[in-house]
Tab-separated table of N, CA and C in Angstrom:
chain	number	residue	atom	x	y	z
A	277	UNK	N	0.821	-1.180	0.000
A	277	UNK	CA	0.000	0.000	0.000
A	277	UNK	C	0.864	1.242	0.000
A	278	UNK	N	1.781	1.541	-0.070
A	278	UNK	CA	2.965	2.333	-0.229
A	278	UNK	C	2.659	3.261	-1.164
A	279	UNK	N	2.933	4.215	-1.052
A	279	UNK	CA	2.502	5.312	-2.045
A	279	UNK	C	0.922	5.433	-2.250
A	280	UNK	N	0.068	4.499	-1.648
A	280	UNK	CA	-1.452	4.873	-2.394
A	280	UNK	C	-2.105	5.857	-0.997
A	281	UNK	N	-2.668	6.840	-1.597
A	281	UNK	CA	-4.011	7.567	-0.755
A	281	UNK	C	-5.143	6.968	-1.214
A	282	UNK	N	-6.124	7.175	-0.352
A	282	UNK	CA	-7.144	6.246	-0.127
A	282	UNK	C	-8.150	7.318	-1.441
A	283	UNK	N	-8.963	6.595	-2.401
A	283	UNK	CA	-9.888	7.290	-3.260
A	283	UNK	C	-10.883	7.782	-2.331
A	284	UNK	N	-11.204	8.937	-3.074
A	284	UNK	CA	-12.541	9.731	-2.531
A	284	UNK	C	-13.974	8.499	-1.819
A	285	UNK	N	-14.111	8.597	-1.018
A	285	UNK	CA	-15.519	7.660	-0.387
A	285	UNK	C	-15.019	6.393	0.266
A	286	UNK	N	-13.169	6.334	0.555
A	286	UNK	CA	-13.500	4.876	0.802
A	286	UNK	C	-13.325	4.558	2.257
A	287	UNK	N	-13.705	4.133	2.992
A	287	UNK	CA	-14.035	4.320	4.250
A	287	UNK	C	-13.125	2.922	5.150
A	288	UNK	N	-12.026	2.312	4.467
A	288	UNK	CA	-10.972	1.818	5.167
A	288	UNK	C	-10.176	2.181	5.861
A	289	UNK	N	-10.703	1.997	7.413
A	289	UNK	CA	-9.805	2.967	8.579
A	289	UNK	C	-8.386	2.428	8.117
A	290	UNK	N	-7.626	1.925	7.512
A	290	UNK	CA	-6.636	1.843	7.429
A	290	UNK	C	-5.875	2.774	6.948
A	291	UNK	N	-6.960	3.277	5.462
A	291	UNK	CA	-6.235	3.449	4.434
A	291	UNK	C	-6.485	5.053	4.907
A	292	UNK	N	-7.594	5.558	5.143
A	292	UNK	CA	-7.876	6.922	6.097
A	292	UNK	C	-6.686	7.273	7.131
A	293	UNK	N	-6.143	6.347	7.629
A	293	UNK	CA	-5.215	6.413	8.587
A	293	UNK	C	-3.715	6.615	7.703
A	294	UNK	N	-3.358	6.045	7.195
A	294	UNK	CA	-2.424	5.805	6.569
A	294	UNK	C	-2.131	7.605	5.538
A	295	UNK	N	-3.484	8.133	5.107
A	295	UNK	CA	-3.769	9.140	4.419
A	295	UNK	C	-3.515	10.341	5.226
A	296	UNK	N	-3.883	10.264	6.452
A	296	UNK	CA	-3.863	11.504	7.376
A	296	UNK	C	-2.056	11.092	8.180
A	297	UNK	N	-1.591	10.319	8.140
A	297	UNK	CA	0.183	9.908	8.530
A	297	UNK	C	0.461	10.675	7.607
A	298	UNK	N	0.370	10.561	6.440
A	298	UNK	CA	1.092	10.904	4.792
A	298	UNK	C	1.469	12.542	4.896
A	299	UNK	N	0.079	13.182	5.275
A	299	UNK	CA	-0.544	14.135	5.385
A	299	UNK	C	0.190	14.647	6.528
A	300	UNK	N	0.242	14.142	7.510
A	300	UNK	CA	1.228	15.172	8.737
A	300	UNK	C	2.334	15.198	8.276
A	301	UNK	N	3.370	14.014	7.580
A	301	UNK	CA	4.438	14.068	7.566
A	301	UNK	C	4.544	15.067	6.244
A	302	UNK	N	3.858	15.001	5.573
A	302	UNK	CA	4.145	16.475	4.264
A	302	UNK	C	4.089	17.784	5.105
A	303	UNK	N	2.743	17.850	6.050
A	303	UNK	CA	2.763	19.357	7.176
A	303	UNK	C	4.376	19.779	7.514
A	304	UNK	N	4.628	18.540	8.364
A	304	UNK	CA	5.677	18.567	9.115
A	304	UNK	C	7.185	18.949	8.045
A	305	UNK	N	7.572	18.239	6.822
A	305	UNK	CA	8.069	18.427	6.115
A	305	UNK	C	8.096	19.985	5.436
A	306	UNK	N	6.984	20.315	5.387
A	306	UNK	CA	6.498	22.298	5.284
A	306	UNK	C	7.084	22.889	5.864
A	307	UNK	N	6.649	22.471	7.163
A	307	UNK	CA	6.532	23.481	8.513
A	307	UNK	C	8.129	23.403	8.957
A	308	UNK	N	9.260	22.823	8.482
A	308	UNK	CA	10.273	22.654	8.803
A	308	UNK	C	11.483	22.863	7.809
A	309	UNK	N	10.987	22.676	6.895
A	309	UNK	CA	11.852	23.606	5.428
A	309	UNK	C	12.837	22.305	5.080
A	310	UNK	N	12.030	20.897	5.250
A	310	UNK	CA	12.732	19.512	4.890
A	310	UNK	C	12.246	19.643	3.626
A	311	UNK	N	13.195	19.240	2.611
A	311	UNK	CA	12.566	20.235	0.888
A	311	UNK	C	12.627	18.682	0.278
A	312	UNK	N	13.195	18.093	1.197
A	312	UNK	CA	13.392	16.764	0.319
A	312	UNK	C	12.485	15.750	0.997
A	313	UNK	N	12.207	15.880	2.533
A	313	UNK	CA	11.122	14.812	2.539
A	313	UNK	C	10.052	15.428	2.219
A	314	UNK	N	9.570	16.372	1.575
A	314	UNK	CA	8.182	17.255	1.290
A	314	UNK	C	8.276	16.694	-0.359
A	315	UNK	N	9.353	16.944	-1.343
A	315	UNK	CA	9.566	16.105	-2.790
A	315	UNK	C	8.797	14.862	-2.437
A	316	UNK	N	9.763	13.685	-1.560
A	316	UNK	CA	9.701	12.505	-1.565
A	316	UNK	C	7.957	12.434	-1.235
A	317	UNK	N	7.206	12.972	-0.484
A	317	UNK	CA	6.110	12.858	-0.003
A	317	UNK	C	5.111	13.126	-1.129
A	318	UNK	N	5.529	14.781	-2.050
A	318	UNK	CA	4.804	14.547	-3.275
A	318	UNK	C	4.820	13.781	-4.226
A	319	UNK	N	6.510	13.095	-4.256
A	319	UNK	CA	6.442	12.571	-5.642
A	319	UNK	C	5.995	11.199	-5.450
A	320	UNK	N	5.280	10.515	-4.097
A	320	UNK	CA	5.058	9.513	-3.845
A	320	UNK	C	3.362	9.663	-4.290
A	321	UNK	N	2.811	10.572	-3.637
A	321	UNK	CA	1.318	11.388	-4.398
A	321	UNK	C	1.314	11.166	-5.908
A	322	UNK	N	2.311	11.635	-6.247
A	322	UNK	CA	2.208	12.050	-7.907
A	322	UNK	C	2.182	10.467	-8.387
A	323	UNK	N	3.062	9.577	-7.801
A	323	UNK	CA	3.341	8.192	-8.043
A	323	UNK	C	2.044	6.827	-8.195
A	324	UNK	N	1.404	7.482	-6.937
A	324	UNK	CA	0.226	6.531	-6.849
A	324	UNK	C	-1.096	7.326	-7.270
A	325	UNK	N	-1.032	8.693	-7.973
A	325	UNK	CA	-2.212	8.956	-8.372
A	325	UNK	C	-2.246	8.782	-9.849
A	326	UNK	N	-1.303	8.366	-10.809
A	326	UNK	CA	-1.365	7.317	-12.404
A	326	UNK	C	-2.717	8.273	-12.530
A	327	UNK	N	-2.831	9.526	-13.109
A	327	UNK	CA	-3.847	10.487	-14.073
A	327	UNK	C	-5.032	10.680	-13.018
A	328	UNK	N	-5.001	10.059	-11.477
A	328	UNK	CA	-6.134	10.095	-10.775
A	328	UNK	C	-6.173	11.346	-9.887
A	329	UNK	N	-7.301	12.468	-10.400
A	329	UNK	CA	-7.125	13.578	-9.536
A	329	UNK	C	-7.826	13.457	-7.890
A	330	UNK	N	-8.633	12.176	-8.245
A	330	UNK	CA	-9.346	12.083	-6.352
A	330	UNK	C	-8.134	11.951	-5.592
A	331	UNK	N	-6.411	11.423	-6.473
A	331	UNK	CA	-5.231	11.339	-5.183
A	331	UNK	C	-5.164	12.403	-4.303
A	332	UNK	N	-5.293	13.561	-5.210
A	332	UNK	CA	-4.460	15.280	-4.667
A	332	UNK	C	-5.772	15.720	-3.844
A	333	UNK	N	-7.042	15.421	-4.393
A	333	UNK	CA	-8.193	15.760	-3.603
A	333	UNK	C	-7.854	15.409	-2.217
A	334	UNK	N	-7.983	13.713	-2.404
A	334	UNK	CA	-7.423	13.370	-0.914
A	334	UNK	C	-6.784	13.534	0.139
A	335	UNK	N	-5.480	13.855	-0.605
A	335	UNK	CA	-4.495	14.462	0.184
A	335	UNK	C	-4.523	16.075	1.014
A	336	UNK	N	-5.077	17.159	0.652
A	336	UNK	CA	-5.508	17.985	0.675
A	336	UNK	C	-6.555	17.910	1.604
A	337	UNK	N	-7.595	17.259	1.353
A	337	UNK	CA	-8.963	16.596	2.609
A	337	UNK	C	-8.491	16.501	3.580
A	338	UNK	N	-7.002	15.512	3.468
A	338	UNK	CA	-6.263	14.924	4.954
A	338	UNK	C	-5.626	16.277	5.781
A	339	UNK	N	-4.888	17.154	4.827
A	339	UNK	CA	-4.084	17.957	5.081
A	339	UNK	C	-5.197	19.356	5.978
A	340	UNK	N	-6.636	19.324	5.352
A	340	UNK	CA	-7.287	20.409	5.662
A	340	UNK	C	-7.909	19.664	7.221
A	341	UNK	N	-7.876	18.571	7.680
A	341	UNK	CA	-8.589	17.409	8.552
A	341	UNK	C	-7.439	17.961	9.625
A	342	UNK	N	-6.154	17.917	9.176
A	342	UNK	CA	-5.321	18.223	10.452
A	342	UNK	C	-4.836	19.219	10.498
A	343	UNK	N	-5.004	20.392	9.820
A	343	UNK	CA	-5.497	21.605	9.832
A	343	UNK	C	-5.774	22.397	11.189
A	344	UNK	N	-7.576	21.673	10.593
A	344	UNK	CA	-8.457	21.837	11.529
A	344	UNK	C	-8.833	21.388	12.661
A	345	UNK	N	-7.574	20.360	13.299
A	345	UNK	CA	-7.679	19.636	14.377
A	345	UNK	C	-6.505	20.388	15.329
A	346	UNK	N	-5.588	21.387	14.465
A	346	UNK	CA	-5.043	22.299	14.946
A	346	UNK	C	-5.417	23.917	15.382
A	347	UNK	N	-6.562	24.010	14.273
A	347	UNK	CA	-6.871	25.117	15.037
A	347	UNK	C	-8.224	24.759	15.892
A	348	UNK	N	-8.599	23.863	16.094
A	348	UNK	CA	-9.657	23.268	17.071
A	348	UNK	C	-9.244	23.315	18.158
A	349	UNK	N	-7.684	22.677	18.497
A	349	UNK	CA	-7.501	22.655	19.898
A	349	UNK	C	-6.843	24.233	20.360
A	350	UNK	N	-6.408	24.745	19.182
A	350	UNK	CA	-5.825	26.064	19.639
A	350	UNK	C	-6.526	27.065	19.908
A	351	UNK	N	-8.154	27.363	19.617
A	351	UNK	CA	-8.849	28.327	19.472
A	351	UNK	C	-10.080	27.938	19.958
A	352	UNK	N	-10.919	28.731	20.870
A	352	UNK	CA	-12.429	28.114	21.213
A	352	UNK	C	-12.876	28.473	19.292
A	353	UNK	N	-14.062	28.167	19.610
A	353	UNK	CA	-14.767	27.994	17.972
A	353	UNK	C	-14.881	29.511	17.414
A	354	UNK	N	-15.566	30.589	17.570
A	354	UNK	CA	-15.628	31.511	16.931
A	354	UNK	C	-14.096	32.215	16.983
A	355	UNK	N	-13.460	32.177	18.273
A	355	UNK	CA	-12.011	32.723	17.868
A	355	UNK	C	-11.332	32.003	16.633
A	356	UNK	N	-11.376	30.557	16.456
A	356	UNK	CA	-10.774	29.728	15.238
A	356	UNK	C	-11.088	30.264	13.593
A	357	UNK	N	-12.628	30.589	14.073
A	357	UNK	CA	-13.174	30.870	12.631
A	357	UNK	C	-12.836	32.261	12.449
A	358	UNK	N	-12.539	33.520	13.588
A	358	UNK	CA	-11.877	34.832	13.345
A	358	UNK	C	-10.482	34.640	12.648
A	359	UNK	N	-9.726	33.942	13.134
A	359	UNK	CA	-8.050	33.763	12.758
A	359	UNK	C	-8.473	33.007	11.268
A	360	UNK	N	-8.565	32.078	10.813
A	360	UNK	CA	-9.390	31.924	9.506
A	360	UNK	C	-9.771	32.877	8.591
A	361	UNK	N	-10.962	33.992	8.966
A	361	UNK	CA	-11.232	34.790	8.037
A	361	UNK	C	-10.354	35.745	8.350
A	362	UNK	N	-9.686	36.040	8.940
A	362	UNK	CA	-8.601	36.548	8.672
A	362	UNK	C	-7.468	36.335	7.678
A	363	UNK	N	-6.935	35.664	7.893
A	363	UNK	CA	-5.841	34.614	6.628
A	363	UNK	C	-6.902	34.992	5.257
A	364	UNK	N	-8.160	34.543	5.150
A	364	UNK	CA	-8.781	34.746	4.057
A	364	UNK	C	-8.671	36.006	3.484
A	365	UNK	N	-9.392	37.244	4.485
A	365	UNK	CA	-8.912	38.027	3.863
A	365	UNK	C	-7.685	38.831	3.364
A	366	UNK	N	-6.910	38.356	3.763
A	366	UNK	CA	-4.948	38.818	3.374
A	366	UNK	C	-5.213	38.175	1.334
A	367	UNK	N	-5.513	37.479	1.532
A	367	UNK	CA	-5.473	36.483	-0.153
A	367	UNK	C	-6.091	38.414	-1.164
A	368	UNK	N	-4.786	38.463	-1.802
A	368	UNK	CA	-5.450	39.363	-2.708
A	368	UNK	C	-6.183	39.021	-4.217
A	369	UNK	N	-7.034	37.943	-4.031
A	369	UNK	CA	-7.532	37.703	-5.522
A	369	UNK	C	-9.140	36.346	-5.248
A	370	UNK	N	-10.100	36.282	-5.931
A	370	UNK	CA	-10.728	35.536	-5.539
A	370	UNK	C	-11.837	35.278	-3.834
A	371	UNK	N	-12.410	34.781	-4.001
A	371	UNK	CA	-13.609	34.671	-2.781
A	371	UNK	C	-12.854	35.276	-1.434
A	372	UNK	N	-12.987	36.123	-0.646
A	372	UNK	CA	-12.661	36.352	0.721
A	372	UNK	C	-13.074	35.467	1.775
A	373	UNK	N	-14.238	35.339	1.510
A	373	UNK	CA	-15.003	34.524	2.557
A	373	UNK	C	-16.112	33.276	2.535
A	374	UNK	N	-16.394	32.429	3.195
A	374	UNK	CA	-17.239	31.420	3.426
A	374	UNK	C	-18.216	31.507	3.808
A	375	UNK	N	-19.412	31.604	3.535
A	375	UNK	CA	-20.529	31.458	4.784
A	375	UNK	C	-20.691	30.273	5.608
A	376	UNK	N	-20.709	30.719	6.510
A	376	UNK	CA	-20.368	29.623	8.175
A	376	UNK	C	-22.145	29.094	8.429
A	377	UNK	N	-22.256	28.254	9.277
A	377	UNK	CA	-23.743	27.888	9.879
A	377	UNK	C	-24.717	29.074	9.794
A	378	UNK	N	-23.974	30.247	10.475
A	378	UNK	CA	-24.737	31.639	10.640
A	378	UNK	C	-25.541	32.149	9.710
A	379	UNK	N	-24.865	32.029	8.747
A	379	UNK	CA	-25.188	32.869	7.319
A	379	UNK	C	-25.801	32.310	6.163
A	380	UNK	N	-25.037	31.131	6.012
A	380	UNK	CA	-25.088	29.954	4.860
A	380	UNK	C	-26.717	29.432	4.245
A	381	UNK	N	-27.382	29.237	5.466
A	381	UNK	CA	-28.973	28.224	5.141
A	381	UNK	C	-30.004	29.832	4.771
A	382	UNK	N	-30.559	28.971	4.292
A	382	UNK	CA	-31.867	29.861	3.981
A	382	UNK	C	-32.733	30.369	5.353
A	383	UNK	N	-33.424	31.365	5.353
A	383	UNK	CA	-34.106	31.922	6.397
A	383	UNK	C	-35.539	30.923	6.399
A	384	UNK	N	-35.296	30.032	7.296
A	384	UNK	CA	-36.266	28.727	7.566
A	384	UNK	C	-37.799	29.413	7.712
A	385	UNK	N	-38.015	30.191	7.866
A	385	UNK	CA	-39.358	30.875	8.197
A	385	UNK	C	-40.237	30.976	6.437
A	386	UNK	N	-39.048	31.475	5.513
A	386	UNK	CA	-39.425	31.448	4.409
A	386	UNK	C	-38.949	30.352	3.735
A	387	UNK	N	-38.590	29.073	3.736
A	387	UNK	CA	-38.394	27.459	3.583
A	387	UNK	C	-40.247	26.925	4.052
A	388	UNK	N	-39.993	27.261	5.253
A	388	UNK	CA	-41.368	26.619	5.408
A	388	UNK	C	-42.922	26.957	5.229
A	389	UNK	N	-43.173	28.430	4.755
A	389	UNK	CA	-44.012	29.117	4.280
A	389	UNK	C	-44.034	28.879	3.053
A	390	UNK	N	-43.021	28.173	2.172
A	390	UNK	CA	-43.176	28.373	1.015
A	390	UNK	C	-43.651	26.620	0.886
A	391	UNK	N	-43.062	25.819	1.598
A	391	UNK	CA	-43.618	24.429	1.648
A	391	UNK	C	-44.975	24.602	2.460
A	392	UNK	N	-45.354	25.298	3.103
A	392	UNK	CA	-46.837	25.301	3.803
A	392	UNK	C	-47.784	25.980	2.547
A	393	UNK	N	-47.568	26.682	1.532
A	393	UNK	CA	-48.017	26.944	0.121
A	393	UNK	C	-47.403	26.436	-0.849
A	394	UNK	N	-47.204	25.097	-1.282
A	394	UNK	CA	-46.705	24.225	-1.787
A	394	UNK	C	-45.906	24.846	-2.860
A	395	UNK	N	-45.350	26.178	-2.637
A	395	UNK	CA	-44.596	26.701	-4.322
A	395	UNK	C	-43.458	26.151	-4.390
A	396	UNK	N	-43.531	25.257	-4.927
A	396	UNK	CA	-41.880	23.860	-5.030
A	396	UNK	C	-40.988	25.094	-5.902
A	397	UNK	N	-41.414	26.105	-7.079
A	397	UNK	CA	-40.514	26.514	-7.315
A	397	UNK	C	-39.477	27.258	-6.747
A	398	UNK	N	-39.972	28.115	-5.061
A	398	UNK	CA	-39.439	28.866	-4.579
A	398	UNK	C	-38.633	27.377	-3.020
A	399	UNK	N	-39.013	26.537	-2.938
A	399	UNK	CA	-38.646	25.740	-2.237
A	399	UNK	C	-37.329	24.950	-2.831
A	400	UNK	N	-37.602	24.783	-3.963
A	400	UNK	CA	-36.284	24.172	-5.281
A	400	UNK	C	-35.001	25.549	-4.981
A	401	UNK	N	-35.612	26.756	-5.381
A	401	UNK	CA	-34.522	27.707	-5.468
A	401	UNK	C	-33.873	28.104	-3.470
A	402	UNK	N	-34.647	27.809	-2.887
A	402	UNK	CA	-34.107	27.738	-1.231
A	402	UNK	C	-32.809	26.442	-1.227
A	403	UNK	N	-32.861	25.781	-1.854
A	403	UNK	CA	-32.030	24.420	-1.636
A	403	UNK	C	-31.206	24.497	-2.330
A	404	UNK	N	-31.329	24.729	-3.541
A	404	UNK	CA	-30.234	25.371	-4.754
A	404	UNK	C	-29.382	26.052	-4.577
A	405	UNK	N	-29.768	27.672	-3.801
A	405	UNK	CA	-28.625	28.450	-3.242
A	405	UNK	C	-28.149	28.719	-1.918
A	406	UNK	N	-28.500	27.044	-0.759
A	406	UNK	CA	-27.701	27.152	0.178
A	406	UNK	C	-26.576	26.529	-0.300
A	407	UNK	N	-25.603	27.274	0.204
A	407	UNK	CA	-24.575	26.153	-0.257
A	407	UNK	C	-24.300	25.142	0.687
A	408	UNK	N	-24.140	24.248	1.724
A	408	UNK	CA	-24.537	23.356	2.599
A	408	UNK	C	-25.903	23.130	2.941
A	409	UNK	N	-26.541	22.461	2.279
A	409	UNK	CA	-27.898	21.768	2.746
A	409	UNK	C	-28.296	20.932	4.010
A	410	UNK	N	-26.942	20.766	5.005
A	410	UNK	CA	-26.500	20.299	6.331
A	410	UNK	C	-27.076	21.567	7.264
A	411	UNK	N	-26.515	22.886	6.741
A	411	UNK	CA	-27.179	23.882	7.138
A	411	UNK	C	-28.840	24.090	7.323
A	412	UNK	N	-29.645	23.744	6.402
A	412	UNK	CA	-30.789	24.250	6.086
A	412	UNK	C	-31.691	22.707	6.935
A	413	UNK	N	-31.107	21.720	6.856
A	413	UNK	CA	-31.372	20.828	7.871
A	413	UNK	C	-31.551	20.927	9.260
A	414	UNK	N	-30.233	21.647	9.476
A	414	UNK	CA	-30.088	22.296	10.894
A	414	UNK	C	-31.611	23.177	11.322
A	415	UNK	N	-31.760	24.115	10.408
A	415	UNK	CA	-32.586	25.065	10.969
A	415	UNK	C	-34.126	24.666	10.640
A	416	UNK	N	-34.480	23.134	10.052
A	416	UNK	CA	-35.763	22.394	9.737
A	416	UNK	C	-35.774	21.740	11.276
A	417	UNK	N	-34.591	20.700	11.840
A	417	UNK	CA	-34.511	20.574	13.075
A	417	UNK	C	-35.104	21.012	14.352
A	418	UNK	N	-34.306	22.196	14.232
A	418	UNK	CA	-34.931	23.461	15.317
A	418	UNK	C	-36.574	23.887	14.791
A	419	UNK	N	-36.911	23.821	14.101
A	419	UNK	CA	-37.912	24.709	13.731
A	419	UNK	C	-38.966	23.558	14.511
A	420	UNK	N	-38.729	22.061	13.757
A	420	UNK	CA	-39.408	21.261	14.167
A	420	UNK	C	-39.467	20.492	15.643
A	421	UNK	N	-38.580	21.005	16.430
A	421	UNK	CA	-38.270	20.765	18.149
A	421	UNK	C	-39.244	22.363	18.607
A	422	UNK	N	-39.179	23.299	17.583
A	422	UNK	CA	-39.945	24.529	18.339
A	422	UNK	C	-41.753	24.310	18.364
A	423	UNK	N	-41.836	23.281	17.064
A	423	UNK	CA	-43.571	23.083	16.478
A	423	UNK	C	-43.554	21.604	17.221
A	424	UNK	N	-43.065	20.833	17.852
A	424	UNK	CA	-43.624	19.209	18.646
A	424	UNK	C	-44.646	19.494	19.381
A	425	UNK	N	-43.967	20.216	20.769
A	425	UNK	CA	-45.280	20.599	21.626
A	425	UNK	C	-46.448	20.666	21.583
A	426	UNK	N	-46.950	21.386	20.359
A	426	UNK	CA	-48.130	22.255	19.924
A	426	UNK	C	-49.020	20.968	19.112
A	427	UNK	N	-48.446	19.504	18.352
A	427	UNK	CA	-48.941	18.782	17.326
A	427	UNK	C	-49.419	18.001	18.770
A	428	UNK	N	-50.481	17.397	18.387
A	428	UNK	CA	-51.878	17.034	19.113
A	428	UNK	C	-51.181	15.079	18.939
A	429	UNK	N	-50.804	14.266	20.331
A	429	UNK	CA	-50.543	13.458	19.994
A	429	UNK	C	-50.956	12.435	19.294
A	430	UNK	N	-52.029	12.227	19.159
A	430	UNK	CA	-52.667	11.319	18.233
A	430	UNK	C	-52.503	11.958	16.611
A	431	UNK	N	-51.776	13.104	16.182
A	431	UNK	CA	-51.714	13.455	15.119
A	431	UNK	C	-49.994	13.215	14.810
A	432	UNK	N	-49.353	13.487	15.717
A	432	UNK	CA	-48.201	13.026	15.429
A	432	UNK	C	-47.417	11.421	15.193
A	433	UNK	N	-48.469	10.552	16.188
A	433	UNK	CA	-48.363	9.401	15.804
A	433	UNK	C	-49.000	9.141	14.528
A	434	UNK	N	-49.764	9.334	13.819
A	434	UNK	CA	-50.270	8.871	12.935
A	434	UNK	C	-48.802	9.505	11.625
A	435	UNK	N	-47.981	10.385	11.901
A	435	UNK	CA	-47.407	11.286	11.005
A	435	UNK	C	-46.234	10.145	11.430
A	436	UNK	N	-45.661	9.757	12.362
A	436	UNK	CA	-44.563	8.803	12.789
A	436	UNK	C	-44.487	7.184	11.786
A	437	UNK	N	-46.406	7.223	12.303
A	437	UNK	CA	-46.284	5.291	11.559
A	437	UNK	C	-46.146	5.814	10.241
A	438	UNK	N	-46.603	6.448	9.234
A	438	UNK	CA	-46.501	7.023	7.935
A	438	UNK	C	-44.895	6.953	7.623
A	439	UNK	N	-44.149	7.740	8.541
A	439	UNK	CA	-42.728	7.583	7.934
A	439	UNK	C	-42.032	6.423	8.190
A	440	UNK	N	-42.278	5.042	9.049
A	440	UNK	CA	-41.822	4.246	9.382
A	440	UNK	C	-42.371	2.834	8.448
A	441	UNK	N	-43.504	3.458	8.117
A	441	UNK	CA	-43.965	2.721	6.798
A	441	UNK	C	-43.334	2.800	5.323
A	442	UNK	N	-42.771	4.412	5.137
A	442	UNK	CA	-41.694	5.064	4.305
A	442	UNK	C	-40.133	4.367	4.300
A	443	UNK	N	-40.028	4.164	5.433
A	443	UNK	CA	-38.717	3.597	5.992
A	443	UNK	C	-38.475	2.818	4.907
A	444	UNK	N	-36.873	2.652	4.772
A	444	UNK	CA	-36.554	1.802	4.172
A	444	UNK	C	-36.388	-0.084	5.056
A	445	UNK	N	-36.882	-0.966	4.185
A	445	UNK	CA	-36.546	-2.335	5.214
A	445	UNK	C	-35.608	-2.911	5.853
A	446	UNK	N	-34.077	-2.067	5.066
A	446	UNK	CA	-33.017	-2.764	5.400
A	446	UNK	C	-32.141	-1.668	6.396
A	447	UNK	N	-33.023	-1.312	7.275
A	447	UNK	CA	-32.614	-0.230	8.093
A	447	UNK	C	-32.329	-1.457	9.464
């Protein structure tokens, strides 16, 4: 397994493991001005990715994974994401910034008004331009922990067996 990073999706703790080793020792090789184990580390990348761009994806995934496991322990969370958009904005060319949880999802009030008046076209274009749909999940979540209380239990069970009937079998 020498020289290979693991392809995009594959979920062999080995090879995940082996990917994020690869990945510190190129950091470390950076971060230390070793010019030759940082070569040896790419040209081992370049070696086992034979025309495959998911290699460099990978590697990069790993590299951004321990990254962010560095500025995780170094920074509570919004200080991490200040020092971040910071660095971002120094970059003189291209996107400055990300939208974070905060910003990113659609304003759920108008998600669900527009599904409570079934206009799929304005419900299609809510999903389209979040860019994380993890986001817009988030705030269906909450919305729906804020509306439980209020649903009349014999109406919510009947809404429960419906989706468990939906369910897939091989759950």
């Amino acid at each position: 397994m020498s020289g290979s990073i693991p392809k995009s999706g594959d979920s062999d703790p080995s090879q995940v493991a082996e990917a994020k080793a690869r990945a510190a020792r190129l950091l470390l090789a950076f971060r230390h001005g070793n010019q030759l184990a940082y070569d040896a580390e790419i040209a081992a990348v370049e070696g086992a990715r034979d025309g495959d761009a998911d290699a460099v994806s990978d590697l990069v995934s790993a590299l951004c994974w321990i990254a962010n496991e560095g500025v995780r322990k170094a920074y509570l969370p919004e200080a991490g994401d200040q020092v971040l958009r910071h660095f971002a904005r120094r970059t003189p060319y291209g996107e400055r910034d990300v939208l974070t949880e905060e910003g990113a999802g659609p304003d759920a009030a108008q998600f669900l008004e527009a599904v409570a008046a079934g206009d799929v076209e304005v419900v299609r274009e809510l999903v389209r331009t979040t860019p994380d749909t993890t986001f817009l999940l988030g705030k269906l979540t909450l919305a729906l922990g804020m509306l439980l209380p209020d649903v009349p239990v014999g109406r919510l069970e009947e809404v429960l067996g419906a989706l468990r009937r939906a369910a897939p079998a091989n759950r």
